Coordinates of C-alpha atoms and ligand atoms in Angstrom, one line a residue:
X1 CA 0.0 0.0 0.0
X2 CA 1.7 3.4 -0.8
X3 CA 0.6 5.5 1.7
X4 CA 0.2 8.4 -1.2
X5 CA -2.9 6.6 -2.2
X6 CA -3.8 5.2 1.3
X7 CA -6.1 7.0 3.8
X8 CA -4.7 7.3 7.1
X9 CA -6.4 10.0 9.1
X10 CA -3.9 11.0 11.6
X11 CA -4.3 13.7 14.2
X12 CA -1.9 15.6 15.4
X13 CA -3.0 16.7 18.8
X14 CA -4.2 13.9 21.3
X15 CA -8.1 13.8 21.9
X16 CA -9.1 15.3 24.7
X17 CA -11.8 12.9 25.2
X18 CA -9.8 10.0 25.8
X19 CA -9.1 8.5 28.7
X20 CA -7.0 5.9 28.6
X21 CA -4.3 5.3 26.0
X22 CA -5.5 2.6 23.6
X23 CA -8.1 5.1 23.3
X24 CA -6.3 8.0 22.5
X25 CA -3.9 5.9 20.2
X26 CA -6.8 4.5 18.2
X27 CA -8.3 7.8 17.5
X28 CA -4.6 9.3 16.8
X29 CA -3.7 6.6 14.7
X30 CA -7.3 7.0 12.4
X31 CA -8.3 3.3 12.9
X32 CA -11.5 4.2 14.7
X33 CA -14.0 7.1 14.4
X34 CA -16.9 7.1 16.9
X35 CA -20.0 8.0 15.1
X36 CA -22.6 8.3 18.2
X37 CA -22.2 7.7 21.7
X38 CA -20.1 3.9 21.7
X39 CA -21.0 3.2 18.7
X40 CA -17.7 3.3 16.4
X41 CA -16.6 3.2 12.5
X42 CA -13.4 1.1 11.7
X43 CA -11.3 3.0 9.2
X44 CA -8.7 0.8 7.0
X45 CA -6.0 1.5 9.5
X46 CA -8.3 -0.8 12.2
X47 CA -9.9 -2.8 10.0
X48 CA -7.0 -4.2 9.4
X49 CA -6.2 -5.2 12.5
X50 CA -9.4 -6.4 13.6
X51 CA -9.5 -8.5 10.6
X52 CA -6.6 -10.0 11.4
X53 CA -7.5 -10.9 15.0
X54 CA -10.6 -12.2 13.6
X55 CA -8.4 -14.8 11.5
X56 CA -7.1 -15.9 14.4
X57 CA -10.1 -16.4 16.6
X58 CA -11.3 -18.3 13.6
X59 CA -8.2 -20.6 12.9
X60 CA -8.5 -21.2 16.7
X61 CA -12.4 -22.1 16.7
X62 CA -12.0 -24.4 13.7
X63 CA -9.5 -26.2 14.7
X64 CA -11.4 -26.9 17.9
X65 CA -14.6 -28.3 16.0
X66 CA -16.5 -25.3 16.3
X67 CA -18.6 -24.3 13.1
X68 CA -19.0 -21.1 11.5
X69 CA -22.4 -19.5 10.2
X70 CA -24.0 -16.2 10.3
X71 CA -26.8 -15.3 12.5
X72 CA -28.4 -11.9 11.8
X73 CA -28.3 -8.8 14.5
X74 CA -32.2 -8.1 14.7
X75 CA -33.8 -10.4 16.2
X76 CA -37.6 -11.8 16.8
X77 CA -39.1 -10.7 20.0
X78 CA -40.8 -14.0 20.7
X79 CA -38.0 -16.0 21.1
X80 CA -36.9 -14.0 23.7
X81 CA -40.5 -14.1 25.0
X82 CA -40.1 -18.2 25.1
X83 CA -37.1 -18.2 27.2
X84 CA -38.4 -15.4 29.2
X85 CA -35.6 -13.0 28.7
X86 CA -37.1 -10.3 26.7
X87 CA -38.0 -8.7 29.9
X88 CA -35.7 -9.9 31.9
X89 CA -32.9 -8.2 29.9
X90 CA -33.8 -4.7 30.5
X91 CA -32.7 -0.8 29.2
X92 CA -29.6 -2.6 27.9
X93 CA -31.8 -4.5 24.9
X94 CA -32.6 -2.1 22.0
X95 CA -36.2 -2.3 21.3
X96 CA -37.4 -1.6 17.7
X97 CA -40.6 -2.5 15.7
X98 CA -41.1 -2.9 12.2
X99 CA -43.7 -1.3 9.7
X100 CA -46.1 -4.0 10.7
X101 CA -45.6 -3.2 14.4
X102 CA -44.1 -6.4 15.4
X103 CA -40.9 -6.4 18.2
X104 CA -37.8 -6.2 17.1
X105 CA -34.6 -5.8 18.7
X106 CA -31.0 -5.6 17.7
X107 CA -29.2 -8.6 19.5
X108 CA -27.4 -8.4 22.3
X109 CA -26.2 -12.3 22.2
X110 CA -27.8 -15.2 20.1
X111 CA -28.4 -18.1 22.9
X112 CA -32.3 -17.9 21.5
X113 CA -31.6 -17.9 18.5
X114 CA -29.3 -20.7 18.2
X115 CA -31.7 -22.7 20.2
X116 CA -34.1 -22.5 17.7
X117 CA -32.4 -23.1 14.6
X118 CA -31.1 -26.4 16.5
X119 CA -34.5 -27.2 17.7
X120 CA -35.7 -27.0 14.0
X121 CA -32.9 -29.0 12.6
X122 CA -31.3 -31.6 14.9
X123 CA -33.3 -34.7 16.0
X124 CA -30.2 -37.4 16.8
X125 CA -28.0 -37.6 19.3
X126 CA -25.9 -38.7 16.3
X127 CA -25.4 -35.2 15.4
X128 CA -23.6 -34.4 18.3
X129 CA -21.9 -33.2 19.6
X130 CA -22.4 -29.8 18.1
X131 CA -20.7 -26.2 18.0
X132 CA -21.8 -23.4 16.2
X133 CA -20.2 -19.8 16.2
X134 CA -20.3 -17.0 14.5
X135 CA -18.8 -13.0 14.6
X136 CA -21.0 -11.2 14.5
X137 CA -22.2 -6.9 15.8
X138 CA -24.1 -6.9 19.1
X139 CA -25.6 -4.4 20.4
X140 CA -25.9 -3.3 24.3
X141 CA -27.4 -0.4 25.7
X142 CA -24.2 0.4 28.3
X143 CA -25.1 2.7 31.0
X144 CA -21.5 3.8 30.5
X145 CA -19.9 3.6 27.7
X146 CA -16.4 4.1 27.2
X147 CA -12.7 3.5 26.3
X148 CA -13.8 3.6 23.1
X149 CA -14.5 0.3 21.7
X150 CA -13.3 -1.4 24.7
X151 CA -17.1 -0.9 26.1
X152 CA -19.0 0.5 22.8
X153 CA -22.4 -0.1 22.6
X154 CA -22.2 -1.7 19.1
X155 CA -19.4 -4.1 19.2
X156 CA -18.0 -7.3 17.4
X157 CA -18.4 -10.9 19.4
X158 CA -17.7 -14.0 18.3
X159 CA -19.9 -16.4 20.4
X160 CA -20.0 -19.8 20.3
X161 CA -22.7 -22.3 21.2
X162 CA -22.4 -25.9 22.2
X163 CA -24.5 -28.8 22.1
X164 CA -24.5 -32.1 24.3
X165 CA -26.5 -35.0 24.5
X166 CA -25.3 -35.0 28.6
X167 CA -23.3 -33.4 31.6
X168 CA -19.6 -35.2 31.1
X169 CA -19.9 -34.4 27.4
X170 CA -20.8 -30.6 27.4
X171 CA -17.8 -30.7 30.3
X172 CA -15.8 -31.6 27.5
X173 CA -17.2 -29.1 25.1
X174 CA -16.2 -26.5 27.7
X175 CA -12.5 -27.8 28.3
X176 CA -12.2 -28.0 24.3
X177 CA -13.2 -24.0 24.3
X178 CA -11.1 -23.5 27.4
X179 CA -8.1 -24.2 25.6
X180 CA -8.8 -22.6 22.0
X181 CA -9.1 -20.0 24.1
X182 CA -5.9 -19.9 25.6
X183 CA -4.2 -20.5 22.1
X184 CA -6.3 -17.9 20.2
X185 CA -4.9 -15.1 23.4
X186 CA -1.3 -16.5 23.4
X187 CA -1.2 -16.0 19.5
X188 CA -2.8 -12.7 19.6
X189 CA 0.5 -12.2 21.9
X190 CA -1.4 -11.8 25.5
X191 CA -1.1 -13.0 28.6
X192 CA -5.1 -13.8 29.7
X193 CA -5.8 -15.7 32.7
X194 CA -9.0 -17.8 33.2
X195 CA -10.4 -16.7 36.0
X196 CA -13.4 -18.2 38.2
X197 CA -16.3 -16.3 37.3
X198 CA -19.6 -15.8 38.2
X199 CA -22.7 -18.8 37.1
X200 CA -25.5 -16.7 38.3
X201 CA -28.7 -18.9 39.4
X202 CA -27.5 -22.4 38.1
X203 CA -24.2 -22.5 40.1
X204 CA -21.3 -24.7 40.1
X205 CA -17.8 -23.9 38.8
X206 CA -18.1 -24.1 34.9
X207 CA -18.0 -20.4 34.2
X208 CA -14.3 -18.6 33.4
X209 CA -13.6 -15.0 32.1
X210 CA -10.8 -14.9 30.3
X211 CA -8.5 -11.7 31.5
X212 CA -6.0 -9.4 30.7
X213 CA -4.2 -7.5 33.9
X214 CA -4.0 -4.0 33.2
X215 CA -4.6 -0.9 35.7
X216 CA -7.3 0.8 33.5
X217 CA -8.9 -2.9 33.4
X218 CA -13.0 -2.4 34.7
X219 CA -12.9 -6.1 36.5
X220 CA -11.2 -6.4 40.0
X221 CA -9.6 -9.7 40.0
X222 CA -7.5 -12.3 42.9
X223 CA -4.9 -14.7 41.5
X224 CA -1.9 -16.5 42.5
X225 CA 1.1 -14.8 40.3
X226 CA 2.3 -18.0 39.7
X227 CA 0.4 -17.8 36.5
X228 CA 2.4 -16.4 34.1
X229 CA 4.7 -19.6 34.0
X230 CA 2.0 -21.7 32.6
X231 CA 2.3 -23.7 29.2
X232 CA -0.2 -23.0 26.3
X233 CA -2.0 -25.6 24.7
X234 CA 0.5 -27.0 21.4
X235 CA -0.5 -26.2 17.7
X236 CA -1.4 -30.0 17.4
X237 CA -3.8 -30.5 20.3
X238 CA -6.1 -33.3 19.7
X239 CA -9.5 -31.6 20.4
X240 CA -11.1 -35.5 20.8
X241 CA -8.6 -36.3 23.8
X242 CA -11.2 -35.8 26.5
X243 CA -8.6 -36.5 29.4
X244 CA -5.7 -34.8 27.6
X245 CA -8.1 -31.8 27.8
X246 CA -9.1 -32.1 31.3
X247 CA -5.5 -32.2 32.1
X248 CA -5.3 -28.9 30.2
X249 CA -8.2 -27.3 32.2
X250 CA -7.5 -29.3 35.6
X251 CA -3.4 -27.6 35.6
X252 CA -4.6 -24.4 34.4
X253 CA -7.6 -24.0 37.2
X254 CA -5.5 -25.7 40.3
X255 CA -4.0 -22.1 41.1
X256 CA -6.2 -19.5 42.3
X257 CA -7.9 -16.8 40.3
X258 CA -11.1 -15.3 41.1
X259 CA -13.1 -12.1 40.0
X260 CA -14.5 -10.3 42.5
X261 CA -18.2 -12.0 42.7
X262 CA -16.5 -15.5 42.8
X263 CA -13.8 -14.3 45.2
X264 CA -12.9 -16.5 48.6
X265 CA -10.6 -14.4 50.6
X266 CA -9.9 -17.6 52.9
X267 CA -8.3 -19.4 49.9
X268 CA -7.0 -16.1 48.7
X269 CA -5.2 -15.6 52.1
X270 CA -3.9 -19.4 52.1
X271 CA -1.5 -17.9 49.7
X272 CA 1.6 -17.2 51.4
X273 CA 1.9 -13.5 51.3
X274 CA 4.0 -11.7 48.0
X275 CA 2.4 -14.7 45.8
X276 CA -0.5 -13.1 45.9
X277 CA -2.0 -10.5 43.5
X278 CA -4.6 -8.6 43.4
X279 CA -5.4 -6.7 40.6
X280 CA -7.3 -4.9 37.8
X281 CA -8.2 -6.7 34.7
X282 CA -10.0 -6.5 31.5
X283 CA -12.1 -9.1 30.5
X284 CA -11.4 -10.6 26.5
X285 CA -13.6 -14.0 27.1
X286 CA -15.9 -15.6 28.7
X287 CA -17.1 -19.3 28.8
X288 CA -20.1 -20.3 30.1
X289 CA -21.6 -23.9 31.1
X290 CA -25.3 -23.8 31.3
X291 CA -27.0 -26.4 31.1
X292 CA -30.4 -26.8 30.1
X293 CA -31.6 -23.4 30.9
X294 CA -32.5 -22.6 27.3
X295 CA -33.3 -25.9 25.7
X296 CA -35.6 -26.9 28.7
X297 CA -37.6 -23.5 28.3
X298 CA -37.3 -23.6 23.9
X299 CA -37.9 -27.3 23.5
X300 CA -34.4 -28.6 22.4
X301 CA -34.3 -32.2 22.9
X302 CA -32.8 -34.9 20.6
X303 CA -33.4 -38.9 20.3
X304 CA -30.5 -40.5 22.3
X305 CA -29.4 -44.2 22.1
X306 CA -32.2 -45.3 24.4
X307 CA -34.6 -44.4 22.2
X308 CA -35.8 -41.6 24.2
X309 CA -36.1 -38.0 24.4
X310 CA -32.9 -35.9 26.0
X311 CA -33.0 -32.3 26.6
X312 CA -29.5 -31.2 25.3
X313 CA -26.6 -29.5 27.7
X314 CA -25.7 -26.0 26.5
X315 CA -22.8 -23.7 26.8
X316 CA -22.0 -20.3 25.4
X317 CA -18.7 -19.0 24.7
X318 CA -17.7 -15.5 24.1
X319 CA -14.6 -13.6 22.7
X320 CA -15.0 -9.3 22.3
X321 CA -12.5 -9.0 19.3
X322 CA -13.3 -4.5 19.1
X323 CA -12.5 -4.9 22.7
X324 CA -9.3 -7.3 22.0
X325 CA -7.6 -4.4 19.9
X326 CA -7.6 -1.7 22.6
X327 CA -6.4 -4.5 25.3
X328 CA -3.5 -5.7 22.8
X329 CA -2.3 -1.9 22.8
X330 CA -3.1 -1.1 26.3
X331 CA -0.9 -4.3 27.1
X332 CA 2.2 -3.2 23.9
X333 CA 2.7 0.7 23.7
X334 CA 5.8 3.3 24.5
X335 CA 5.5 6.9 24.7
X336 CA 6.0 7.2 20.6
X337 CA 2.7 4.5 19.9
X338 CA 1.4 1.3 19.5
X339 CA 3.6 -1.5 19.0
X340 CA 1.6 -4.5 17.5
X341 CA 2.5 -8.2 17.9
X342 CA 3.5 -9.4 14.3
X343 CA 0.4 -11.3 14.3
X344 CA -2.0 -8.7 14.1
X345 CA 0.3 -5.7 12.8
X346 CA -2.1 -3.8 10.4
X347 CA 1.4 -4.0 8.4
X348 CA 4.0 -6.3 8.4
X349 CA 6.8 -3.4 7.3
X350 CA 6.8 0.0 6.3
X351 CA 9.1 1.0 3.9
X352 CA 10.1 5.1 4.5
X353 CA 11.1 6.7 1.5
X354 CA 13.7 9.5 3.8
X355 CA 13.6 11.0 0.1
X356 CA 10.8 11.3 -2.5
X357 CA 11.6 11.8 -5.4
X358 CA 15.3 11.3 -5.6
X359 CA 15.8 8.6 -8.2
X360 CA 17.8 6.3 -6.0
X361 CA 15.7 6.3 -3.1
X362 CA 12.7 5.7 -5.2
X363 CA 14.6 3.4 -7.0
X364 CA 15.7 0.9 -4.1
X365 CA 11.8 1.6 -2.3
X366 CA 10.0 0.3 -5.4
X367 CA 12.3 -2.6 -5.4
X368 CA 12.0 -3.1 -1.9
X369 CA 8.4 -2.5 -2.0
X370 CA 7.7 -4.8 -4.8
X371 CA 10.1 -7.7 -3.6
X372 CA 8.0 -7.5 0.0
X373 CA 4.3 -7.6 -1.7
X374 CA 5.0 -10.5 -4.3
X375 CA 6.7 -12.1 -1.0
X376 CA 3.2 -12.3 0.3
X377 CA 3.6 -9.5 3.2
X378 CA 1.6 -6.6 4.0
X379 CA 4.0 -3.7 3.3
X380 CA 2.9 0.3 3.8
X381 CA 5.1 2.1 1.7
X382 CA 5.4 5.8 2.6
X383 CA 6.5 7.8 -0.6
X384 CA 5.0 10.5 0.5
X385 CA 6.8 14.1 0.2
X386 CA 6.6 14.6 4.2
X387 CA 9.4 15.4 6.1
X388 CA 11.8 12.3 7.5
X389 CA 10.8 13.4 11.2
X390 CA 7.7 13.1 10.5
X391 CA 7.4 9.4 8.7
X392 CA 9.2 8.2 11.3
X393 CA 7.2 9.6 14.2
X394 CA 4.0 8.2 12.2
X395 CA 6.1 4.7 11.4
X396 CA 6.8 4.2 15.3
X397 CA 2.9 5.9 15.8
X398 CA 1.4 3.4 13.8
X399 CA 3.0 0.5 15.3
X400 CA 4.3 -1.5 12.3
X401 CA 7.4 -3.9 13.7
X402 CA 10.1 -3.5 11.0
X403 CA 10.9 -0.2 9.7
X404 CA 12.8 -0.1 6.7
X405 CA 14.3 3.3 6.2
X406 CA 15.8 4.4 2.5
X407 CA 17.9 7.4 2.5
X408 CA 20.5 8.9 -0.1
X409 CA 23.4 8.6 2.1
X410 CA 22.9 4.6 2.7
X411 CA 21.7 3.8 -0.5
X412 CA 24.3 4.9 -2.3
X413 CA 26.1 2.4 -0.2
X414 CA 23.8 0.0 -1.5
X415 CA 22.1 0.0 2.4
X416 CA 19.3 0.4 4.0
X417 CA 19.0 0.7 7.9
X418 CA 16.2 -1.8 9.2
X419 CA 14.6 -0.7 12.7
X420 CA 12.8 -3.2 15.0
X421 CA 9.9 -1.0 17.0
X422 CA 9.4 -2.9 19.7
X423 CA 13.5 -3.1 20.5
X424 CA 14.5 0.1 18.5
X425 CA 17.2 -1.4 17.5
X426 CA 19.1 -0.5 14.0
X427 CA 20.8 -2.1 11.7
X428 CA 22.6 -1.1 8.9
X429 CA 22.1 -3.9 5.8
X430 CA 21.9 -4.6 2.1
X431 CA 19.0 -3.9 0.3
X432 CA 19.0 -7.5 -0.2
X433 CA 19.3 -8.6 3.2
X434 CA 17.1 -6.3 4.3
X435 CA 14.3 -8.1 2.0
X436 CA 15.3 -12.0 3.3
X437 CA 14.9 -10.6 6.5
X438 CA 11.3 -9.9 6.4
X439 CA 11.0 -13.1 4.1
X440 CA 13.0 -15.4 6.9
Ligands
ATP1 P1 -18.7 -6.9 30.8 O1 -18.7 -7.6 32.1 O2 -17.4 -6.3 30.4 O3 -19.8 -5.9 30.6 P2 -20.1 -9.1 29.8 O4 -19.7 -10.1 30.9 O5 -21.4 -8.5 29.8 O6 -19.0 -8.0 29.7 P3 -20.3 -11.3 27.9 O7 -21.7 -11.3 27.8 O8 -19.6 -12.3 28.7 O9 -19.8 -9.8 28.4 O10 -19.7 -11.1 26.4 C1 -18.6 -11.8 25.9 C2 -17.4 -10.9 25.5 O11 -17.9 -9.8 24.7 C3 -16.8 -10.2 26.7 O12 -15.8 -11.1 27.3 C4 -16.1 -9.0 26.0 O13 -14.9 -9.4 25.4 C5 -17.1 -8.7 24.9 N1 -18.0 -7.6 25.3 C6 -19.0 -7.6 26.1 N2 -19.6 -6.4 26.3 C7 -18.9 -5.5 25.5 C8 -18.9 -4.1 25.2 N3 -19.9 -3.4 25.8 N4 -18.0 -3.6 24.4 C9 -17.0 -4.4 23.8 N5 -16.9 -5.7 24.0 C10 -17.8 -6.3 24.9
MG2 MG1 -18.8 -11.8 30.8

């Protein structure tokens, strides 16, 4: 992409309005424009990014078994009216009606209506077990919204829905979840702990957010420290090991980590003082064991082996990728910008052009430029006439982790300098080592 052509809205001056700093980096950087209160436009700069944390949240769920469709964002109100929720939910449901007067309402999650397309389609407990997910805009009426997208009132989920014919196997459902979810964080390059988490009415311990600690973080949260040492789930996990999994979710849950509701501060103060932390956190997940709360109510019962009619065990999984993008730069910034872990760096390079229109510089960019796009990568090439302080400041503002800088001086060495943004680090190469770097 040369940046000439590209449309990067960057504002000089940092919004007032922002708080905290993946806010005010996300407006800076143009990737987001808010268009009414929490409710936000992704410009290319963000869409970018989001679309490439989507990839990953989607390798992640396929891989698990999981199964992607599309469910739309208005909804029916008399599905909600069958589980009972559509007053139950309150001010936070947006409430519309259509030209014949029927109630709407703009979804804020999809339990319903995944219920009932699996109520109208699967009559076996051959078919199952059985997840569905999709990403899709939801919409929640926040008393407060704020940070920007990381509580909008629009914003993206994916949410996921499983299907058991009993207890032990929607148990294994969850644990198959539990640890897509800790690859899908680990590769988005975060550290989130699965934390004990509140069931509401149907109790028992299957419920974990998935968090991020960070001081602006809106959940308080109680955990042994000892979790950053923990191993993440390998490429090659086999999803059908059901004790291979357990093992997974057993090591992972033996250490203590609580959100506030779910806290025990006898267990918390079992941990020898200076192991303990307790903290601020933002929440990126949440997984969800519930039953037969919504099948029992909508009528979602397959034919098991016996012959006979079984209500089916539910769970619901949640990941907020427009809240994932602030977290990843609250959690990877320095005072110059963002810096974004390669996997979801809007860019893989940007190529700074220290001198438009000098033949040589332009010269070794194009080549550069060229070589890095048929190569596959993502390359922003800035051939614009702006001054070199400035491209750079935008280059480190931006957050793209390898700066390849072109410059009369080093090129008619036949060099280029290559900076890393997360290290700073320079080095002084060949134009052609500088390209089998970013192919290596
Ligand atoms: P919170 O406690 O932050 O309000 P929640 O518990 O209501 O969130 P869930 O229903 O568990 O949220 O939704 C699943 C995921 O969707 C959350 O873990 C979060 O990543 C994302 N999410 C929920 N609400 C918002 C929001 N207002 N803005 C952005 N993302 C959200
Ligand atoms: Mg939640």
């Amino acid at each position: 992409m040369r940046l000439s052509r590209y449309y990067l809205p960057i504002l000089k001056e940092n919004p007032k309005e922002a708080e905290i700093v993946s806010h005010r980096l996300m407006l800076r950087t143009g990737m987001i424009r808010q268009q009414s209160q929490g409710i936000y436009s992704w410009l290319p700069l963000g869409k970018r990014v989001l679309d490439k944390v989507n990839r990953i949240i989607r390798e992640e769920q396929d891989r698990s078994g999981a199964i992607e469709l599309l469910m739309p964002t208005l909804q029916s109100a008399e599905l909600w009216q069958e589980s009972g929720r559509y007053d139950a939910y309150g001010k936070e449901m947006l409430r519309i009606k259509d030209r014949q007067d029927r109630p709407m309402l703009y979804g804020p999650t999809n339990e319903e209506m995944i219920t009932d397309i699996f109520r109208s389609t699967v009559k076996s407990y051959k078919s199952l077990p059985l997840n569905l997910y999709h990403i899709q805009l939801k919409f929640r009426d926040e008393i407060r919204p704020r940070f920007g997208t990381m509580r909008s009132r629009e914003f993206l989920m994916k949410d996921a829905y499983s299907f058991d014919l009993t207890r032990e196997g929607a148990e294994h459902s969850y644990n198959k979840m539990f640890a897509a979810y800790l690859r899908t964080f680990s590769r988005l390059g975060l550290r989130a702990i699965p934390m004990r988490a509140d069931t509401g009415p149907i109790g028992g311990n299957l419920s974990h957010e998935f968090i991020i600690l960070a001081d602006t973080g809106e959940s308080e949260v109680f955990c042994h420290r000892d979790f950053v040492n923990f191993d993440i789930p390998a490429e090659d996990t086999n999803f059908d090991d059901v004790a291979g999994l357990k093992a997974i979710f057993d090591k992972w849950t033996s250490v203590y980590a609580a959100t506030s509701e779910m806290h025990d501060e006898a267990a918390f103060d079992a941990i020898p003082e200076g192991e303990r932390l307790s903290a601020r956190g933002i929440e990126v997940g949440h997984i969800f064991y519930f039953g037969t709360k919504y099948s029992e109510a909508m009528g979602a019962k397959v034919q098991g082996p016996d012959g006979k009619e079984h209500i089916v065990h539910m769970g619901s999984y949640g990941i907020g990728p427009t809240r994932l993008v602030p977290a990843i730069i609250e959690a990877s910034h320095d005072d110059n910008g963002i810096i974004w872990p390669a996997s979801v760096a809007p860019f893989d390079a940007v190529v700074i052009n220290m001198k438009a229109g000098d033949e040589a510089c332009d010269r070794v960019c194009e080549e550069i430029y060229a070589a890095l796009t048929k190569a596959g990568k993502d390359v922003l090439y800035d051939d614009t006439d702006d001054r070199a302080g400035q491209k750079f400041a935008t280059a480190d503002l931006i957050g793209v982790p390898t700066q390849i800088i072109v410059g009369p001086r080093s090129v008619a060495a036949g060099e280029v300098e290559v900076k890393d943004r997360r290290t700073g680090a320079r080095e002084t190469m060949t134009v052609e080592a500088a390209i089998n770097r970013l192919n290596g």
